[in-house]
Amino acid sequence: MKVIELKNVSKIYNPKGIAVQAVNNVSIEFSQGEFTAIVGASGSGKTTLLNIIGGIDTPSSGEVYVNNKQINQLSERKLTEFRRDNIGFIFQQYNLLPVLTATENVEFIMELQGKPKTEREARAKELLIAIGLGEKLNERPSKLSGGQQQRVAVARALAHKPKFVIADEPTANLDSKSTEDLLQMMQELNQKEGVTFIFSTHDQRVVDKAKRVIVFEDGKVKEDYTKNDNEKHKI
């Protein structure tokens, strides 16, 4: 089932009056249950593409559909509500609220949605136990390792049961063991629960785990392929 569709999407920035085309007339689709890595050199436009998919940025031209709803024509208020209710975000910087516990950080988006406290707490506890942080429910971010903080960020991204999750360089600040653990956890969520993940990454370990790889260059899709289970590609 098609979850996301971009039609002839372009994005042009004008820093200091000089036009820079970050995304150049891209048309692409993503289906439910994908585990996709968007790769490319710095400045290739992959993060801009990811931000457009997630409704963080709006295209200069073209159309963006999520579940057949065109999101790039929504008002800022409607777009904020749509992101809150439909999309999970994982960033390179964990963006956890330092004054909140792990449980409260995971609850945060559900609180914005107006979900009852008992429901929020139960969902947050369920997720944190599932990702191996059952002993850290009441710890604040400063008491957690980088890998543990990123796990909390993943739990927060999944708490409201989004249509898909976008992850911008989620392993950039993690050591090898934390990266392997995190990727395995996300892969299991993808396989068992059908959660759709779309990554922007430089990390070969993420590329190796991905089912689909999109190579982005100069604002355009240079390659787009689906891998066999035993097949490995070097980018």
PDB file of C-alpha atoms in Angstrom:
ATOM      1  CA  MET A   1       0.000   0.000   0.000  1.00  0.00           C
ATOM      2  CA  LYS A   2       1.360   3.407  -1.014  1.00  0.00           C
ATOM      3  CA  VAL A   3       1.963   5.667   1.991  1.00  0.00           C
ATOM      4  CA  ILE A   4       3.928   8.581   0.488  1.00  0.00           C
ATOM      5  CA  GLU A   5       4.057  10.023  -3.000  1.00  0.00           C
ATOM      6  CA  LEU A   6       6.094  12.954  -4.301  1.00  0.00           C
ATOM      7  CA  LYS A   7       5.180  14.360  -7.716  1.00  0.00           C
ATOM      8  CA  ASN A   8       7.653  16.610  -9.562  1.00  0.00           C
ATOM      9  CA  VAL A   9       8.954  18.070  -6.300  1.00  0.00           C
ATOM     10  CA  SER A  10      11.603  20.792  -6.349  1.00  0.00           C
ATOM     11  CA  LYS A  11      13.076  22.941  -3.602  1.00  0.00           C
ATOM     12  CA  ILE A  12      15.030  26.115  -4.289  1.00  0.00           C
ATOM     13  CA  TYR A  13      16.721  28.164  -1.578  1.00  0.00           C
ATOM     14  CA  ASN A  14      17.947  31.714  -2.091  1.00  0.00           C
ATOM     15  CA  PRO A  15      20.702  32.392   0.446  1.00  0.00           C
ATOM     16  CA  LYS A  16      22.249  35.819  -0.165  1.00  0.00           C
ATOM     17  CA  GLY A  17      20.195  36.111  -3.341  1.00  0.00           C
ATOM     18  CA  ILE A  18      21.849  33.100  -4.987  1.00  0.00           C
ATOM     19  CA  ALA A  19      19.428  30.355  -6.061  1.00  0.00           C
ATOM     20  CA  VAL A  20      20.396  26.856  -4.868  1.00  0.00           C
ATOM     21  CA  GLN A  21      18.315  23.918  -6.079  1.00  0.00           C
ATOM     22  CA  ALA A  22      18.408  21.363  -3.245  1.00  0.00           C
ATOM     23  CA  VAL A  23      15.790  19.056  -4.792  1.00  0.00           C
ATOM     24  CA  ASN A  24      15.291  18.944  -8.553  1.00  0.00           C
ATOM     25  CA  ASN A  25      11.981  17.666  -9.963  1.00  0.00           C
ATOM     26  CA  VAL A  26      11.816  14.440  -7.947  1.00  0.00           C
ATOM     27  CA  SER A  27       8.946  11.960  -8.286  1.00  0.00           C
ATOM     28  CA  ILE A  28       9.066   8.992  -5.913  1.00  0.00           C
ATOM     29  CA  GLU A  29       6.796   6.691  -3.897  1.00  0.00           C
ATOM     30  CA  PHE A  30       7.139   4.809  -0.599  1.00  0.00           C
ATOM     31  CA  SER A  31       4.987   1.841   0.415  1.00  0.00           C
ATOM     32  CA  GLN A  32       3.792   0.627   3.799  1.00  0.00           C
ATOM     33  CA  GLY A  33       6.436  -1.428   5.623  1.00  0.00           C
ATOM     34  CA  GLU A  34       9.513  -0.140   3.791  1.00  0.00           C
ATOM     35  CA  PHE A  35      12.929   0.061   5.474  1.00  0.00           C
ATOM     36  CA  THR A  36      14.627   2.563   3.184  1.00  0.00           C
ATOM     37  CA  ALA A  37      17.954   4.403   3.295  1.00  0.00           C
ATOM     38  CA  ILE A  38      18.436   7.650   1.380  1.00  0.00           C
ATOM     39  CA  VAL A  39      22.165   8.123   0.885  1.00  0.00           C
ATOM     40  CA  GLY A  40      24.384  10.723  -0.754  1.00  0.00           C
ATOM     41  CA  ALA A  41      27.184  13.170  -0.134  1.00  0.00           C
ATOM     42  CA  SER A  42      26.737  16.221   2.081  1.00  0.00           C
ATOM     43  CA  GLY A  43      24.907  18.839   0.057  1.00  0.00           C
ATOM     44  CA  SER A  44      23.244  16.273  -2.198  1.00  0.00           C
ATOM     45  CA  GLY A  45      19.796  17.314  -0.967  1.00  0.00           C
ATOM     46  CA  LYS A  46      18.877  14.141   0.924  1.00  0.00           C
ATOM     47  CA  THR A  47      18.059  15.880   4.206  1.00  0.00           C
ATOM     48  CA  THR A  48      15.923  18.442   2.357  1.00  0.00           C
ATOM     49  CA  LEU A  49      14.110  15.557   0.675  1.00  0.00           C
ATOM     50  CA  LEU A  50      13.525  13.908   4.049  1.00  0.00           C
ATOM     51  CA  ASN A  51      12.236  17.182   5.517  1.00  0.00           C
ATOM     52  CA  ILE A  52       9.806  17.561   2.623  1.00  0.00           C
ATOM     53  CA  ILE A  53       8.563  13.990   3.094  1.00  0.00           C
ATOM     54  CA  GLY A  54       8.033  14.728   6.801  1.00  0.00           C
ATOM     55  CA  GLY A  55       6.293  18.052   6.248  1.00  0.00           C
ATOM     56  CA  ILE A  56       9.069  19.955   8.041  1.00  0.00           C
ATOM     57  CA  ASP A  57       9.881  21.824   4.826  1.00  0.00           C
ATOM     58  CA  THR A  58       7.602  22.711   1.913  1.00  0.00           C
ATOM     59  CA  PRO A  59       8.600  22.307  -1.745  1.00  0.00           C
ATOM     60  CA  SER A  60       8.983  25.272  -4.067  1.00  0.00           C
ATOM     61  CA  SER A  61       6.928  23.322  -6.595  1.00  0.00           C
ATOM     62  CA  GLY A  62       5.328  19.918  -6.942  1.00  0.00           C
ATOM     63  CA  GLU A  63       2.975  17.876  -4.764  1.00  0.00           C
ATOM     64  CA  VAL A  64       3.471  15.776  -1.605  1.00  0.00           C
ATOM     65  CA  TYR A  65       0.875  13.173  -0.605  1.00  0.00           C
ATOM     66  CA  VAL A  66       0.705  11.111   2.584  1.00  0.00           C
ATOM     67  CA  ASN A  67      -2.071   8.508   2.592  1.00  0.00           C
ATOM     68  CA  ASN A  68      -3.491  10.270  -0.488  1.00  0.00           C
ATOM     69  CA  LYS A  69      -3.713  13.592   1.379  1.00  0.00           C
ATOM     70  CA  GLN A  70      -1.794  16.483  -0.146  1.00  0.00           C
ATOM     71  CA  ILE A  71       0.159  17.947   2.750  1.00  0.00           C
ATOM     72  CA  ASN A  72       2.100  20.750   1.062  1.00  0.00           C
ATOM     73  CA  GLN A  73      -1.085  22.795   0.645  1.00  0.00           C
ATOM     74  CA  LEU A  74      -2.061  22.626   4.319  1.00  0.00           C
ATOM     75  CA  SER A  75      -1.974  25.685   6.549  1.00  0.00           C
ATOM     76  CA  GLU A  76       0.849  25.787   9.093  1.00  0.00           C
ATOM     77  CA  ARG A  77      -1.553  24.873  11.892  1.00  0.00           C
ATOM     78  CA  LYS A  78      -3.057  21.956   9.963  1.00  0.00           C
ATOM     79  CA  LEU A  79       0.406  20.781   8.919  1.00  0.00           C
ATOM     80  CA  THR A  80       1.622  20.857  12.530  1.00  0.00           C
ATOM     81  CA  GLU A  81      -1.377  18.765  13.574  1.00  0.00           C
ATOM     82  CA  PHE A  82      -0.808  16.369  10.677  1.00  0.00           C
ATOM     83  CA  ARG A  83       2.851  15.843  11.598  1.00  0.00           C
ATOM     84  CA  ARG A  84       1.913  15.326  15.245  1.00  0.00           C
ATOM     85  CA  ASP A  85      -0.691  12.681  14.458  1.00  0.00           C
ATOM     86  CA  ASN A  86       0.853  10.835  11.504  1.00  0.00           C
ATOM     87  CA  ILE A  87       4.667  11.034  11.460  1.00  0.00           C
ATOM     88  CA  GLY A  88       7.385   9.944  13.876  1.00  0.00           C
ATOM     89  CA  PHE A  89      10.718  11.792  13.872  1.00  0.00           C
ATOM     90  CA  ILE A  90      14.172  10.600  14.971  1.00  0.00           C
ATOM     91  CA  PHE A  91      17.035  13.076  14.692  1.00  0.00           C
ATOM     92  CA  GLN A  92      20.821  12.964  14.968  1.00  0.00           C
ATOM     93  CA  GLN A  93      20.482  15.116  18.084  1.00  0.00           C
ATOM     94  CA  TYR A  94      18.168  13.236  20.401  1.00  0.00           C
ATOM     95  CA  ASN A  95      16.077  16.332  21.229  1.00  0.00           C
ATOM     96  CA  LEU A  96      14.857  14.904  24.528  1.00  0.00           C
ATOM     97  CA  LEU A  97      13.472  17.351  27.069  1.00  0.00           C
ATOM     98  CA  PRO A  98      16.065  17.382  29.885  1.00  0.00           C
ATOM     99  CA  VAL A  99      13.586  18.085  32.708  1.00  0.00           C
ATOM    100  CA  LEU A 100      11.416  15.070  31.822  1.00  0.00           C
ATOM    101  CA  THR A 101      12.007  11.408  32.620  1.00  0.00           C
ATOM    102  CA  ALA A 102      12.324   8.788  29.886  1.00  0.00           C
ATOM    103  CA  THR A 103       8.646   7.895  30.376  1.00  0.00           C
ATOM    104  CA  GLU A 104       7.542  11.537  30.263  1.00  0.00           C
ATOM    105  CA  ASN A 105       9.579  12.166  27.093  1.00  0.00           C
ATOM    106  CA  VAL A 106       7.878   9.240  25.371  1.00  0.00           C
ATOM    107  CA  GLU A 107       4.475  10.453  26.585  1.00  0.00           C
ATOM    108  CA  PHE A 108       4.998  14.000  25.324  1.00  0.00           C
ATOM    109  CA  ILE A 109       3.386  13.789  21.858  1.00  0.00           C
ATOM    110  CA  MET A 110       0.471  11.779  23.228  1.00  0.00           C
ATOM    111  CA  GLU A 111      -0.037  14.533  25.805  1.00  0.00           C
ATOM    112  CA  LEU A 112      -0.178  17.094  22.983  1.00  0.00           C
ATOM    113  CA  GLN A 113      -2.813  14.887  21.356  1.00  0.00           C
ATOM    114  CA  GLY A 114      -4.891  15.014  24.520  1.00  0.00           C
ATOM    115  CA  LYS A 115      -4.624  11.295  25.304  1.00  0.00           C
ATOM    116  CA  PRO A 116      -5.580  10.285  28.888  1.00  0.00           C
ATOM    117  CA  LYS A 117      -2.688   9.999  31.336  1.00  0.00           C
ATOM    118  CA  THR A 118      -3.280   6.305  32.047  1.00  0.00           C
ATOM    119  CA  GLU A 119      -3.170   5.521  28.315  1.00  0.00           C
ATOM    120  CA  ARG A 120      -0.014   7.601  27.833  1.00  0.00           C
ATOM    121  CA  GLU A 121       1.800   5.983  30.733  1.00  0.00           C
ATOM    122  CA  ALA A 122       0.862   2.460  29.666  1.00  0.00           C
ATOM    123  CA  ARG A 123       2.020   3.027  26.063  1.00  0.00           C
ATOM    124  CA  ALA A 124       5.299   4.670  27.156  1.00  0.00           C
ATOM    125  CA  LYS A 125       6.080   1.882  29.625  1.00  0.00           C
ATOM    126  CA  GLU A 126       5.254  -0.777  27.033  1.00  0.00           C
ATOM    127  CA  LEU A 127       7.631   0.750  24.486  1.00  0.00           C
ATOM    128  CA  LEU A 128      10.485   1.413  26.899  1.00  0.00           C
ATOM    129  CA  ILE A 129      10.359  -2.155  28.203  1.00  0.00           C
ATOM    130  CA  ALA A 130      10.255  -3.459  24.617  1.00  0.00           C
ATOM    131  CA  ILE A 131      13.459  -1.568  23.745  1.00  0.00           C
ATOM    132  CA  GLY A 132      15.303  -2.708  26.862  1.00  0.00           C
ATOM    133  CA  LEU A 133      14.898   0.352  29.071  1.00  0.00           C
ATOM    134  CA  GLY A 134      12.490  -1.073  31.619  1.00  0.00           C
ATOM    135  CA  GLU A 135      14.953  -0.187  34.398  1.00  0.00           C
ATOM    136  CA  LYS A 136      15.283   3.434  33.209  1.00  0.00           C
ATOM    137  CA  LEU A 137      11.654   4.551  33.154  1.00  0.00           C
ATOM    138  CA  ASN A 138      12.158   7.355  35.665  1.00  0.00           C
ATOM    139  CA  GLU A 139      15.657   8.464  34.631  1.00  0.00           C
ATOM    140  CA  ARG A 140      16.216  11.855  33.041  1.00  0.00           C
ATOM    141  CA  PRO A 141      18.310  12.125  29.826  1.00  0.00           C
ATOM    142  CA  SER A 142      21.428  13.267  31.716  1.00  0.00           C
ATOM    143  CA  LYS A 143      21.531   9.878  33.446  1.00  0.00           C
ATOM    144  CA  LEU A 144      21.319   7.925  30.182  1.00  0.00           C
ATOM    145  CA  SER A 145      24.055   6.998  27.694  1.00  0.00           C
ATOM    146  CA  GLY A 146      23.882   8.246  24.116  1.00  0.00           C
ATOM    147  CA  GLY A 147      22.564   4.911  22.928  1.00  0.00           C
ATOM    148  CA  GLN A 148      19.907   4.859  25.635  1.00  0.00           C
ATOM    149  CA  GLN A 149      18.834   8.408  24.793  1.00  0.00           C
ATOM    150  CA  GLN A 150      18.455   7.479  21.139  1.00  0.00           C
ATOM    151  CA  ARG A 151      16.333   4.474  22.162  1.00  0.00           C
ATOM    152  CA  VAL A 152      14.075   6.822  24.111  1.00  0.00           C
ATOM    153  CA  ALA A 153      13.871   9.005  20.990  1.00  0.00           C
ATOM    154  CA  VAL A 154      12.805   5.963  18.965  1.00  0.00           C
ATOM    155  CA  ALA A 155      10.160   5.064  21.557  1.00  0.00           C
ATOM    156  CA  ARG A 156       8.887   8.656  21.463  1.00  0.00           C
ATOM    157  CA  ALA A 157       8.696   8.527  17.659  1.00  0.00           C
ATOM    158  CA  LEU A 158       6.580   5.366  17.833  1.00  0.00           C
ATOM    159  CA  ALA A 159       4.408   6.278  20.830  1.00  0.00           C
ATOM    160  CA  HIS A 160       1.498   7.754  18.863  1.00  0.00           C
ATOM    161  CA  LYS A 161       1.531   4.892  16.299  1.00  0.00           C
ATOM    162  CA  PRO A 162       2.513   7.045  13.303  1.00  0.00           C
ATOM    163  CA  LYS A 163       1.954   6.117   9.672  1.00  0.00           C
ATOM    164  CA  PHE A 164       5.739   6.186   9.168  1.00  0.00           C
ATOM    165  CA  VAL A 165       8.993   7.230  10.847  1.00  0.00           C
ATOM    166  CA  ILE A 166      11.669   9.422   9.289  1.00  0.00           C
ATOM    167  CA  ALA A 167      15.155   9.304  10.763  1.00  0.00           C
ATOM    168  CA  ASP A 168      17.855  11.863   9.904  1.00  0.00           C
ATOM    169  CA  GLU A 169      21.328  10.413  10.614  1.00  0.00           C
ATOM    170  CA  PRO A 170      20.044   8.556  13.717  1.00  0.00           C
ATOM    171  CA  THR A 171      23.297   6.649  14.298  1.00  0.00           C
ATOM    172  CA  ALA A 172      25.743   9.521  13.753  1.00  0.00           C
ATOM    173  CA  ASN A 173      26.537   9.996  17.453  1.00  0.00           C
ATOM    174  CA  LEU A 174      26.481   6.333  18.500  1.00  0.00           C
ATOM    175  CA  ASP A 175      29.235   3.785  18.981  1.00  0.00           C
ATOM    176  CA  SER A 176      29.220   0.497  17.038  1.00  0.00           C
ATOM    177  CA  LYS A 177      27.442  -1.543  19.725  1.00  0.00           C
ATOM    178  CA  SER A 178      24.713   1.074  20.252  1.00  0.00           C
ATOM    179  CA  THR A 179      24.265   1.402  16.491  1.00  0.00           C
ATOM    180  CA  GLU A 180      23.898  -2.354  16.033  1.00  0.00           C
ATOM    181  CA  ASP A 181      21.409  -2.591  18.903  1.00  0.00           C
ATOM    182  CA  LEU A 182      19.368   0.346  17.627  1.00  0.00           C
ATOM    183  CA  LEU A 183      19.239  -0.932  14.051  1.00  0.00           C
ATOM    184  CA  GLN A 184      18.252  -4.406  15.193  1.00  0.00           C
ATOM    185  CA  MET A 185      15.447  -2.934  17.286  1.00  0.00           C
ATOM    186  CA  MET A 186      14.123  -0.827  14.406  1.00  0.00           C
ATOM    187  CA  GLN A 187      14.419  -3.759  12.014  1.00  0.00           C
ATOM    188  CA  GLU A 188      12.324  -5.909  14.363  1.00  0.00           C
ATOM    189  CA  LEU A 189       9.687  -3.181  14.623  1.00  0.00           C
ATOM    190  CA  ASN A 190       9.664  -2.956  10.846  1.00  0.00           C
ATOM    191  CA  GLN A 191       9.296  -6.706  10.360  1.00  0.00           C
ATOM    192  CA  LYS A 192       6.914  -7.538  13.222  1.00  0.00           C
ATOM    193  CA  GLU A 193       4.709  -4.453  13.289  1.00  0.00           C
ATOM    194  CA  GLY A 194       5.069  -3.160   9.736  1.00  0.00           C
ATOM    195  CA  VAL A 195       6.436   0.222  10.840  1.00  0.00           C
ATOM    196  CA  THR A 196       7.745   2.133   7.818  1.00  0.00           C
ATOM    197  CA  PHE A 197      11.214   3.654   8.297  1.00  0.00           C
ATOM    198  CA  ILE A 198      12.886   6.153   5.946  1.00  0.00           C
ATOM    199  CA  PHE A 199      16.471   7.088   6.830  1.00  0.00           C
ATOM    200  CA  SER A 200      18.803   9.797   5.631  1.00  0.00           C
ATOM    201  CA  THR A 201      22.268   8.475   6.345  1.00  0.00           C
ATOM    202  CA  HIS A 202      25.989   8.330   5.645  1.00  0.00           C
ATOM    203  CA  ASP A 203      26.310   5.173   7.744  1.00  0.00           C
ATOM    204  CA  GLN A 204      27.143   2.023   5.777  1.00  0.00           C
ATOM    205  CA  ARG A 205      25.707  -0.060   8.625  1.00  0.00           C
ATOM    206  CA  VAL A 206      22.282   1.500   8.029  1.00  0.00           C
ATOM    207  CA  VAL A 207      22.638   0.930   4.288  1.00  0.00           C
ATOM    208  CA  ASP A 208      23.483  -2.729   4.895  1.00  0.00           C
ATOM    209  CA  LYS A 209      20.263  -3.195   6.896  1.00  0.00           C
ATOM    210  CA  ALA A 210      18.023  -1.331   4.458  1.00  0.00           C
ATOM    211  CA  LYS A 211      15.718  -3.208   2.109  1.00  0.00           C
ATOM    212  CA  ARG A 212      15.666  -0.315  -0.350  1.00  0.00           C
ATOM    213  CA  VAL A 213      18.421   2.183  -1.113  1.00  0.00           C
ATOM    214  CA  ILE A 214      17.939   5.538  -2.822  1.00  0.00           C
ATOM    215  CA  VAL A 215      21.124   7.280  -3.925  1.00  0.00           C
ATOM    216  CA  PHE A 216      20.655  11.047  -4.072  1.00  0.00           C
ATOM    217  CA  GLU A 217      22.999  13.303  -6.016  1.00  0.00           C
ATOM    218  CA  ASP A 218      22.703  16.979  -6.971  1.00  0.00           C
ATOM    219  CA  GLY A 219      19.067  17.066  -5.910  1.00  0.00           C
ATOM    220  CA  LYS A 220      18.044  14.076  -8.009  1.00  0.00           C
ATOM    221  CA  VAL A 221      17.581  10.343  -7.583  1.00  0.00           C
ATOM    222  CA  LYS A 222      20.644   8.733  -9.169  1.00  0.00           C
ATOM    223  CA  GLU A 223      19.812   5.144  -8.156  1.00  0.00           C
ATOM    224  CA  ASP A 224      16.814   3.463  -6.545  1.00  0.00           C
ATOM    225  CA  TYR A 225      16.963  -0.272  -5.894  1.00  0.00           C
ATOM    226  CA  THR A 226      15.580  -2.970  -3.644  1.00  0.00           C
ATOM    227  CA  LYS A 227      18.038  -5.507  -2.275  1.00  0.00           C
ATOM    228  CA  ASN A 228      17.840  -9.256  -1.896  1.00  0.00           C
ATOM    229  CA  ASP A 229      18.290 -10.474   1.683  1.00  0.00           C
ATOM    230  CA  ASN A 230      21.808 -11.761   1.016  1.00  0.00           C
ATOM    231  CA  GLU A 231      22.894  -8.916  -1.221  1.00  0.00           C
ATOM    232  CA  LYS A 232      25.167  -6.084  -0.062  1.00  0.00           C
ATOM    233  CA  HIS A 233      25.894  -2.867  -1.887  1.00  0.00           C
ATOM    234  CA  LYS A 234      28.644  -0.369  -1.220  1.00  0.00           C
ATOM    235  CA  ILE A 235      27.769   3.265  -1.866  1.00  0.00           C
TER     236      ILE A 235
END
